[in-house]
Structure formats: C-alpha cells, structure tokens
mmCIF file with all atom_site columns, C-alpha atoms in Angstrom:
data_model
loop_
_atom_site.group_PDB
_atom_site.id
_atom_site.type_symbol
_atom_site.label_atom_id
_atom_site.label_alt_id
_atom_site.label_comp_id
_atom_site.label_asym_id
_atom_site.label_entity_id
_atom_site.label_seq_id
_atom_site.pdbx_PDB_ins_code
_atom_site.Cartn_x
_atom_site.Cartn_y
_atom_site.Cartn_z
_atom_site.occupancy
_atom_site.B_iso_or_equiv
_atom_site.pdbx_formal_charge
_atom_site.auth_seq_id
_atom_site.auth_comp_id
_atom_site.auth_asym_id
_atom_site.auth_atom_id
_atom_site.pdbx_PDB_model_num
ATOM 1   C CA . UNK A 1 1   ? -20.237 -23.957 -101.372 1.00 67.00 ? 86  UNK A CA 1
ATOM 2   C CA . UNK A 1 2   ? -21.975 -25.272 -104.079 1.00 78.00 ? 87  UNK A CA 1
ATOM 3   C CA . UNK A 1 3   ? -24.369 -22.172 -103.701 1.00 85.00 ? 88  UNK A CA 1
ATOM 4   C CA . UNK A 1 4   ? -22.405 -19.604 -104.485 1.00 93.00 ? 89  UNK A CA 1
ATOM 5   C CA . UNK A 1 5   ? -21.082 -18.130 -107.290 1.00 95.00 ? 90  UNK A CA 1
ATOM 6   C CA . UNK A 1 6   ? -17.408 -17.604 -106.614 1.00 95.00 ? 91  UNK A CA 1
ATOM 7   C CA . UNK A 1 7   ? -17.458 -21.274 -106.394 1.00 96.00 ? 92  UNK A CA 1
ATOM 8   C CA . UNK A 1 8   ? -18.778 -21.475 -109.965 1.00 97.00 ? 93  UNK A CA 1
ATOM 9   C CA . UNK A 1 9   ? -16.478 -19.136 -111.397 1.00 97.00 ? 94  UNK A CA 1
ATOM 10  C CA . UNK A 1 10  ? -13.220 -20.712 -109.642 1.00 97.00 ? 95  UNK A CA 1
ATOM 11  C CA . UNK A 1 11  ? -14.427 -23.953 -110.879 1.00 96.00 ? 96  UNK A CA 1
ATOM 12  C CA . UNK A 1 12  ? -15.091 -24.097 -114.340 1.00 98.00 ? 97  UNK A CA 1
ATOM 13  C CA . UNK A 1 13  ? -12.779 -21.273 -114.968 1.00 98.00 ? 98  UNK A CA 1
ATOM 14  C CA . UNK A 1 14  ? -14.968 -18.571 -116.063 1.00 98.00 ? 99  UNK A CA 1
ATOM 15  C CA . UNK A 1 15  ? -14.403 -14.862 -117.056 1.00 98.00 ? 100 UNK A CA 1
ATOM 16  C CA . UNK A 1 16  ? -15.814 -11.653 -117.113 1.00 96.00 ? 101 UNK A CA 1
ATOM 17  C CA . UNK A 1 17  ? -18.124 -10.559 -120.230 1.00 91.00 ? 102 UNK A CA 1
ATOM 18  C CA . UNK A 1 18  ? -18.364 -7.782  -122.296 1.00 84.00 ? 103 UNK A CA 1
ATOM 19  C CA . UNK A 1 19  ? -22.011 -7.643  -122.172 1.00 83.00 ? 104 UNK A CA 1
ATOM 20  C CA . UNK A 1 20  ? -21.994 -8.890  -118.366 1.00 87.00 ? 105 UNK A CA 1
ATOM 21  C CA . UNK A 1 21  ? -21.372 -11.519 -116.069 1.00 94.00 ? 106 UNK A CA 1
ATOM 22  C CA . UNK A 1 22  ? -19.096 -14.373 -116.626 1.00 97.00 ? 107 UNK A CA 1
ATOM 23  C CA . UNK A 1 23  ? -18.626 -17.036 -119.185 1.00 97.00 ? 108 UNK A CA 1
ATOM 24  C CA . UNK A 1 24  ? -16.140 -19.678 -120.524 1.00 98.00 ? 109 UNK A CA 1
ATOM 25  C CA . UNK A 1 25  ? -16.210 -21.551 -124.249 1.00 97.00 ? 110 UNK A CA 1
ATOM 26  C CA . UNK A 1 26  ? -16.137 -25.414 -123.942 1.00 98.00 ? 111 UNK A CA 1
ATOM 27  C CA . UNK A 1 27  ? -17.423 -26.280 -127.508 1.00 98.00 ? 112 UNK A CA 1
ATOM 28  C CA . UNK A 1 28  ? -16.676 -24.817 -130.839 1.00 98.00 ? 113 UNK A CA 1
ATOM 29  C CA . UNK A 1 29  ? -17.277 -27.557 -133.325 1.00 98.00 ? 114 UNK A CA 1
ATOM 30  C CA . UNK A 1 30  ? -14.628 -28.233 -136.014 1.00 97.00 ? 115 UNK A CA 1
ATOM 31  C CA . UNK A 1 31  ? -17.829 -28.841 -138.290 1.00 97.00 ? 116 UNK A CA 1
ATOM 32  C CA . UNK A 1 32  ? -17.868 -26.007 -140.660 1.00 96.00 ? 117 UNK A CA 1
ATOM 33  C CA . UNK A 1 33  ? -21.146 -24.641 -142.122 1.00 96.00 ? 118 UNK A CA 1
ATOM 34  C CA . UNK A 1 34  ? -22.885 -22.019 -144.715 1.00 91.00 ? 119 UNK A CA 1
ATOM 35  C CA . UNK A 1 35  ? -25.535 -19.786 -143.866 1.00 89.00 ? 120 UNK A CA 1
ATOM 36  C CA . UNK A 1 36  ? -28.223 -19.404 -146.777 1.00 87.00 ? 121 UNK A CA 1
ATOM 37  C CA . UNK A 1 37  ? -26.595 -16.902 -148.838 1.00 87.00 ? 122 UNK A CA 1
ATOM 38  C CA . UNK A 1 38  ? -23.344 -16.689 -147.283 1.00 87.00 ? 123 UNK A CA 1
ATOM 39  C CA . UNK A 1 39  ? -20.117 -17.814 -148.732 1.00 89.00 ? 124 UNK A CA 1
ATOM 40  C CA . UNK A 1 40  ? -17.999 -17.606 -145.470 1.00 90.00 ? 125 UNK A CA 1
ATOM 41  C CA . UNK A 1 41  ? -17.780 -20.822 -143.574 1.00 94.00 ? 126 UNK A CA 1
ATOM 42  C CA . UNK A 1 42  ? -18.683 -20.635 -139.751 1.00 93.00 ? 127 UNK A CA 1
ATOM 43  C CA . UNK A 1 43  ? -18.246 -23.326 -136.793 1.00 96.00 ? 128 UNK A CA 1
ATOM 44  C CA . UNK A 1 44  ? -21.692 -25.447 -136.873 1.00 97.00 ? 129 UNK A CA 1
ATOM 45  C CA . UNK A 1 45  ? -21.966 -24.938 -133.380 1.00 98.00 ? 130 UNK A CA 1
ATOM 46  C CA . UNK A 1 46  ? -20.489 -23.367 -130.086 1.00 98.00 ? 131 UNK A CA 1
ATOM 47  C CA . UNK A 1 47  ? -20.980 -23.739 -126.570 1.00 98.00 ? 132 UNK A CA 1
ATOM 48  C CA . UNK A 1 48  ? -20.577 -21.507 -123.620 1.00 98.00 ? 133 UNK A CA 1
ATOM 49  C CA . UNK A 1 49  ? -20.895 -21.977 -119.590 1.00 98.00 ? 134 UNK A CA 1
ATOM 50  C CA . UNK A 1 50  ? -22.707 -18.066 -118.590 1.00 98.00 ? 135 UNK A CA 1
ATOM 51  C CA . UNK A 1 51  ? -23.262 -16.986 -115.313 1.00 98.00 ? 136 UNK A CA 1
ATOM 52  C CA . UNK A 1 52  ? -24.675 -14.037 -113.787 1.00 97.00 ? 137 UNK A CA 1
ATOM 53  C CA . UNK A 1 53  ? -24.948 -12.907 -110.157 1.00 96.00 ? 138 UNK A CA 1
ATOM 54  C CA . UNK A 1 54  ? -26.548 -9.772  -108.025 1.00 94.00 ? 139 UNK A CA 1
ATOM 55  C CA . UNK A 1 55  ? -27.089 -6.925  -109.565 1.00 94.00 ? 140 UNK A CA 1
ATOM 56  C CA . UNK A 1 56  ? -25.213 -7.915  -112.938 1.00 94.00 ? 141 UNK A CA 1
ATOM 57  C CA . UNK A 1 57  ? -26.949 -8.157  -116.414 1.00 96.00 ? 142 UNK A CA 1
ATOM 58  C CA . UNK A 1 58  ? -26.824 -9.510  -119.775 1.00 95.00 ? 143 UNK A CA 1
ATOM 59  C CA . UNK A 1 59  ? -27.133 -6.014  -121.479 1.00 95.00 ? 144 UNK A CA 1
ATOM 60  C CA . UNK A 1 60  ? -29.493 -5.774  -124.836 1.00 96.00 ? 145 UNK A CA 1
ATOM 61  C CA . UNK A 1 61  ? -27.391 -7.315  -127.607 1.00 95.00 ? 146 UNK A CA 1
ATOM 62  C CA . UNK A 1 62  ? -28.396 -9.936  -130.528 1.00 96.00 ? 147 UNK A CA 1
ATOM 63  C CA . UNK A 1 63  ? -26.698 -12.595 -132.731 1.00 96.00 ? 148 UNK A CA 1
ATOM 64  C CA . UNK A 1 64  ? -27.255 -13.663 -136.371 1.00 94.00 ? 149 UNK A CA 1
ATOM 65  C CA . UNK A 1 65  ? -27.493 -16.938 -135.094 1.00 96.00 ? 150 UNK A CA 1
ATOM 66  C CA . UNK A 1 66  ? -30.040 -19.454 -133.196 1.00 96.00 ? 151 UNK A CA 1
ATOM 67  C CA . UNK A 1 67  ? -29.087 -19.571 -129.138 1.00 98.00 ? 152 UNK A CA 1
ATOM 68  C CA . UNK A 1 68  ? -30.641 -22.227 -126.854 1.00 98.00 ? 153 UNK A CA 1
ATOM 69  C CA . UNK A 1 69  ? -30.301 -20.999 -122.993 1.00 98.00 ? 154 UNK A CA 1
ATOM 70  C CA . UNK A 1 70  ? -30.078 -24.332 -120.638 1.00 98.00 ? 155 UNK A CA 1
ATOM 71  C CA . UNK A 1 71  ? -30.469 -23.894 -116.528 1.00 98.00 ? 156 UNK A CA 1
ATOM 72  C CA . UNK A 1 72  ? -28.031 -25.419 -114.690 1.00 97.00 ? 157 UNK A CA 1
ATOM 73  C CA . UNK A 1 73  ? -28.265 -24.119 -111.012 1.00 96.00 ? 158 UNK A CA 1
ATOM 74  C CA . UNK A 1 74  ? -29.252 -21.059 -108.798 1.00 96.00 ? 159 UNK A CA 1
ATOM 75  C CA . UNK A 1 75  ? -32.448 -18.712 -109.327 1.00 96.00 ? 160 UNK A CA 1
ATOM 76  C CA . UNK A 1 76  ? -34.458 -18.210 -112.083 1.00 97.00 ? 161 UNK A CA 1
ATOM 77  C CA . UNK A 1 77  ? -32.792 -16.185 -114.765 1.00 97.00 ? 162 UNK A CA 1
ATOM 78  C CA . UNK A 1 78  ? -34.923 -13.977 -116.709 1.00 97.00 ? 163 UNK A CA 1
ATOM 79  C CA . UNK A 1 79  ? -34.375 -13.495 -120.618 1.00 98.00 ? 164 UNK A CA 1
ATOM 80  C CA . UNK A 1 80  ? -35.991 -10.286 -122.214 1.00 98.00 ? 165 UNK A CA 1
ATOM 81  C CA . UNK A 1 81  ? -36.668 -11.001 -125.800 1.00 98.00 ? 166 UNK A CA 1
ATOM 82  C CA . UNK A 1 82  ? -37.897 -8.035  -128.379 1.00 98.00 ? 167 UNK A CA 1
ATOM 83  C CA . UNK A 1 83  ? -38.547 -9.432  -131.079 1.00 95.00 ? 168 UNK A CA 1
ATOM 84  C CA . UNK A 1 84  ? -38.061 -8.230  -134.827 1.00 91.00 ? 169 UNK A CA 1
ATOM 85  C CA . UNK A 1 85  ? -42.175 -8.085  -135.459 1.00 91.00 ? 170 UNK A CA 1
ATOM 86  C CA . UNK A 1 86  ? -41.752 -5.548  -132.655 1.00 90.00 ? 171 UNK A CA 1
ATOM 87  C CA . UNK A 1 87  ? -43.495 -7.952  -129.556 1.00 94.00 ? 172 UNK A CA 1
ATOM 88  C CA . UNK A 1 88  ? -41.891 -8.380  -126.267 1.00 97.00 ? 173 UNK A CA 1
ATOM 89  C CA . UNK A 1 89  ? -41.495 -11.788 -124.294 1.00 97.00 ? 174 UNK A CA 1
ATOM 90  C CA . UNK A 1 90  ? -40.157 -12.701 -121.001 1.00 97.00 ? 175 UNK A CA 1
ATOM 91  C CA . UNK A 1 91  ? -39.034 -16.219 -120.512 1.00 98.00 ? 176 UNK A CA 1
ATOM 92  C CA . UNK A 1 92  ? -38.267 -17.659 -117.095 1.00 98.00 ? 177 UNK A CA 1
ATOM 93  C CA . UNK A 1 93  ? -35.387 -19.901 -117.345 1.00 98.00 ? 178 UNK A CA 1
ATOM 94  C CA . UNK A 1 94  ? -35.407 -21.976 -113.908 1.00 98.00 ? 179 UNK A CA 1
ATOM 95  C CA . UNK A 1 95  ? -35.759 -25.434 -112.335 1.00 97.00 ? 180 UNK A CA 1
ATOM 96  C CA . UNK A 1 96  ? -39.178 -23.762 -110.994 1.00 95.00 ? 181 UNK A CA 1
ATOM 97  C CA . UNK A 1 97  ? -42.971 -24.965 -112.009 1.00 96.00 ? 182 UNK A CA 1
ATOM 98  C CA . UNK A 1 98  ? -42.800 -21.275 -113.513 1.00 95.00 ? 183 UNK A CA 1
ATOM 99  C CA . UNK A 1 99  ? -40.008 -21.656 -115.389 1.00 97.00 ? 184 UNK A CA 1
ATOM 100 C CA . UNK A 1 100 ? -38.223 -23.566 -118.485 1.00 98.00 ? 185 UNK A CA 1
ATOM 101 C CA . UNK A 1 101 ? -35.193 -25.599 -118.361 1.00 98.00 ? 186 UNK A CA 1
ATOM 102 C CA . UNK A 1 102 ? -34.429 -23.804 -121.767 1.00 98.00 ? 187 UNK A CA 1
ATOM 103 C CA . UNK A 1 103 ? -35.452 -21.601 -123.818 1.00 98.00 ? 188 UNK A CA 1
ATOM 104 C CA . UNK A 1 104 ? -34.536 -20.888 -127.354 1.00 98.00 ? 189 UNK A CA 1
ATOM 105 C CA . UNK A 1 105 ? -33.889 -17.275 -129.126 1.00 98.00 ? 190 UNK A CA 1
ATOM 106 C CA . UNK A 1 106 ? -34.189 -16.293 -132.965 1.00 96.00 ? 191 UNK A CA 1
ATOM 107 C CA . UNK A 1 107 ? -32.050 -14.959 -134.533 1.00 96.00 ? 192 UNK A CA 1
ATOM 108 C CA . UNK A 1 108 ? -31.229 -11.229 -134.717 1.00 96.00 ? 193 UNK A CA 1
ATOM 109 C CA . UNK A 1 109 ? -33.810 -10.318 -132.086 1.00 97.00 ? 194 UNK A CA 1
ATOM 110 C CA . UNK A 1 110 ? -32.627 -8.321  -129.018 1.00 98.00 ? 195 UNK A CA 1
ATOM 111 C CA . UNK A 1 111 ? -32.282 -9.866  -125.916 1.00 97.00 ? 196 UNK A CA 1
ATOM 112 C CA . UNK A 1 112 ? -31.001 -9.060  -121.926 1.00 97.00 ? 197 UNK A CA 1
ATOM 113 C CA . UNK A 1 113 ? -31.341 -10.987 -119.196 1.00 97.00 ? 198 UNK A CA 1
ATOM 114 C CA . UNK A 1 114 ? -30.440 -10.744 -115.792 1.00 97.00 ? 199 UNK A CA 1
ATOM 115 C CA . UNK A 1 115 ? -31.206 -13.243 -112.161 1.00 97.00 ? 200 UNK A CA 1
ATOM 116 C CA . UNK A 1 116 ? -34.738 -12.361 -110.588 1.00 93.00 ? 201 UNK A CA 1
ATOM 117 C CA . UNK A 1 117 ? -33.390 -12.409 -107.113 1.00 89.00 ? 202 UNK A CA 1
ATOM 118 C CA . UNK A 1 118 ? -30.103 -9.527  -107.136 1.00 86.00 ? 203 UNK A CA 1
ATOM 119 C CA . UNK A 1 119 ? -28.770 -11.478 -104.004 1.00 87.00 ? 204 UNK A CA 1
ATOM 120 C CA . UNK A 1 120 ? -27.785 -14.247 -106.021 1.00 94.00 ? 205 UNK A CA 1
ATOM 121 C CA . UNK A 1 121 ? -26.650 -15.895 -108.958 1.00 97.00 ? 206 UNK A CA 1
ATOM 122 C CA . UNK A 1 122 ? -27.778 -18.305 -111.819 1.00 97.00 ? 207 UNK A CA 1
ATOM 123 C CA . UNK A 1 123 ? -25.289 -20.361 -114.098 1.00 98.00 ? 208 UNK A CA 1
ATOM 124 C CA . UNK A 1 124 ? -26.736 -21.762 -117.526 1.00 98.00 ? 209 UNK A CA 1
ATOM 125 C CA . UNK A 1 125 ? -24.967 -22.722 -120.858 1.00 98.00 ? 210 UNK A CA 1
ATOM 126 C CA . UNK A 1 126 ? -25.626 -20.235 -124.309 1.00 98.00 ? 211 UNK A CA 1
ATOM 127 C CA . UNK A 1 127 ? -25.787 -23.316 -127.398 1.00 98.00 ? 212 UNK A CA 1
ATOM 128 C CA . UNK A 1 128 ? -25.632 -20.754 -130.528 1.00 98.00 ? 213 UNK A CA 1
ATOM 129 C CA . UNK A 1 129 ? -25.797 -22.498 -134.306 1.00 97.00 ? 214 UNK A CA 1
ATOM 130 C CA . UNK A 1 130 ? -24.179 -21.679 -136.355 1.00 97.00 ? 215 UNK A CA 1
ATOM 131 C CA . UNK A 1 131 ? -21.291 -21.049 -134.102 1.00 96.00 ? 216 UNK A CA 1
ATOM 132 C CA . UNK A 1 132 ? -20.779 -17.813 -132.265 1.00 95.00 ? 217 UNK A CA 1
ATOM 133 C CA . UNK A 1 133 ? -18.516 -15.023 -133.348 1.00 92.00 ? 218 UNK A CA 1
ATOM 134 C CA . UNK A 1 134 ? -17.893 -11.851 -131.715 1.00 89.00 ? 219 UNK A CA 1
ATOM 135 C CA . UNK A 1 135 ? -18.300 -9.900  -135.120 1.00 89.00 ? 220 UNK A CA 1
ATOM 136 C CA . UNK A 1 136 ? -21.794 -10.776 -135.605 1.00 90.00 ? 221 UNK A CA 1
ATOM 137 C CA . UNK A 1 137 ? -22.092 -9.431  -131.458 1.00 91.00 ? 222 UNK A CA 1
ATOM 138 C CA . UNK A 1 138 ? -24.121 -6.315  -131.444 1.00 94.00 ? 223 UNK A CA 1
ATOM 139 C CA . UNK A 1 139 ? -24.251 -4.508  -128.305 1.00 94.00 ? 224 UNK A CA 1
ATOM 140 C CA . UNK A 1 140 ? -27.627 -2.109  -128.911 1.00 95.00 ? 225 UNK A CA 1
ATOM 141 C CA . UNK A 1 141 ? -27.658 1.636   -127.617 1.00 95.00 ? 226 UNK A CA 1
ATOM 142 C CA . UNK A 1 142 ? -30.638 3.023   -125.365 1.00 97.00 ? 227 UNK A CA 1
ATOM 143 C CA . UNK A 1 143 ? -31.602 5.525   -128.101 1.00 96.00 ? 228 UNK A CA 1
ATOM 144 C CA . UNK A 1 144 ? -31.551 2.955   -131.107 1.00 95.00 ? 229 UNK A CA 1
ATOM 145 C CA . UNK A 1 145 ? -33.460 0.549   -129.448 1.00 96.00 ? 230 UNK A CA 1
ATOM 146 C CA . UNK A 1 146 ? -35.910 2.728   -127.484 1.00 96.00 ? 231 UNK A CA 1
ATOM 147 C CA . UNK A 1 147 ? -36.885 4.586   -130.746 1.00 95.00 ? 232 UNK A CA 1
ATOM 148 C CA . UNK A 1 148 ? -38.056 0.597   -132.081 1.00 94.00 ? 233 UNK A CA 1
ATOM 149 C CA . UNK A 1 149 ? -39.401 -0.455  -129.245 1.00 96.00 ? 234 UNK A CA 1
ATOM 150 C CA . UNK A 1 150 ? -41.076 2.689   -127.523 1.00 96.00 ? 235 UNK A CA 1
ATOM 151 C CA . UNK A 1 151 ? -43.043 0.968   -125.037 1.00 95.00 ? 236 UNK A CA 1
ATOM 152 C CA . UNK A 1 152 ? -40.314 -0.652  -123.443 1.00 96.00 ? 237 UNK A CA 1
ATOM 153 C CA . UNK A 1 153 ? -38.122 2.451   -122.395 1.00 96.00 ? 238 UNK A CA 1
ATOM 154 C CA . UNK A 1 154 ? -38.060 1.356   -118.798 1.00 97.00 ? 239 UNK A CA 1
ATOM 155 C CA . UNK A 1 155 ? -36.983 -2.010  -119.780 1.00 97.00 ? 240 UNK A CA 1
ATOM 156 C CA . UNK A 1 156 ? -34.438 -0.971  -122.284 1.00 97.00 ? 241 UNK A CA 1
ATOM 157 C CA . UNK A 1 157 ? -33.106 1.835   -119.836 1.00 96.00 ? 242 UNK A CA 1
ATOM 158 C CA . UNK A 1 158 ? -32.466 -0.447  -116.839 1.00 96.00 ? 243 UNK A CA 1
ATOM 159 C CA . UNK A 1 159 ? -30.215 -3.219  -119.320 1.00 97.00 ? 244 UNK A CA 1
ATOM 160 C CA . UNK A 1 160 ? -28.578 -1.369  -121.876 1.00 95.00 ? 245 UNK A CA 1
ATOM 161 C CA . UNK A 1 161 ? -25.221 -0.951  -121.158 1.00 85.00 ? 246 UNK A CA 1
ATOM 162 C CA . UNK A 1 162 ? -24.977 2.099   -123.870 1.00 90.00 ? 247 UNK A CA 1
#
C-alpha cells in the first residue's frame, strides 16, 4: 500500500495544488525575518509535504525565496530549472545512483517538475527560506516565458499551465 499514492495522500492529509499535484504545510516557523531591503517581516522558514503522480505536473512558477526539494519515496522526480542568466538545468531528485536526495533552487528562477515514470508517483518535502507566501507565487504564462527562454518552447509548452 505503501506504493501508491492514494495511500500518501489519505495519510498525511494532503491536498490538491494550484500549480499541481498535492501538498500539505507542516512547518511555518514563528521565527520572523527581513529580507535585505525589505521592511516586511516574513516566517524564517516553511515546510511542505508535495506529491505528484501520473501525468500531473508542477507547472513553471518561481518564488522570491530559497527552496530545498528532499526525496522521500516513489520515482525519480524531475525539476526543470531556467535560470535568471538564461541556462537551463535538469536535476534528478531520486533515491537512484542518477539522482540527488535534494536539490536546492535560487531564488526567482523558474522551475516545473513533474515524475519521470507517468504511471506513478513521487512524494518529497519543498523547505523554502524565508518562509513561503502565496503572494510572492508566480505562476508564468507560455508566451512570457517562451519569449526569455526561446530554446526551450517544447519544454515550456508541455508544463505551463497558462
């Protein structure tokens, strides 16, 4: 049962996302920080439980934040990072020789990911500091991005939701 993601989602309670798949808060810390020339106080940290499964995505969207991405179970998930010098990277985050057990993204670059095998289903936890907040959550739109990042249309057409 353990193998499956309804059992997953029944079990630690998660819920659907609006950039895809499932997730559930478990941290938000009552720490308080400032970003470098900011004057409104944010959480220092939250945590999230994420999972994804089939055919589902994590649609192109960035954060003003750090996010650390930690495997927990199922197949390797795969993060697409575009980066604001322009590059693209693929990370593998698994429990495979290929892969990381985390993997770490800057802030305010664009990212998707989705599972590498659409049969199945990979949970991990999202770490972001300072703390997550849906108004710094920016979904992106296939013609925004595509116009930055030209060479990765086909990329940007199969996981962007907009």
């Amino acid at each position: 049962m353990k193998n499956k993601a309804g059992y997953w989602i029944d079990r630690l309670d998660l819920q659907p996302h609006p950039e895809g798949g499932y997730y559930r808060e478990i941290f938000r810390s009552h720490a308080e920080v400032h970003r470098d020339h900011e004057s409104e106080l944010r959480s220092a940290c939250t945590s999230i439980y994420y999972l994804l499964e089939g055919n589902d995505f994590s649609g192109f969207h960035r954060l003003k934040s750090d996010e650390l991405w930690y495997f927990h179970v199922g197949q390797p998930i795969i993060i697409h990072v575009l980066d604001t010098d322009g590059s693209y990277k693929c990370i593998e985050l698994s429990d495979s020789e290929t892969g990381s057990l985390q993997a770490f993204i800057e802030p305010d670059c664009w990212f998707a990911a989705e599972v590498s095998s659409k049969s199945d289903f990979a949970l991990v936890s999202c770490a972001v500091a300072p703390g997550f907040d849906f108004s710094e959550f920016e979904m992106a739109t296939k013609s925004s991005l595509t116009s930055v990042y030209p060479a990765q249309k086909n990329l940007i057409e199969k996981l962007c939701r907009f």
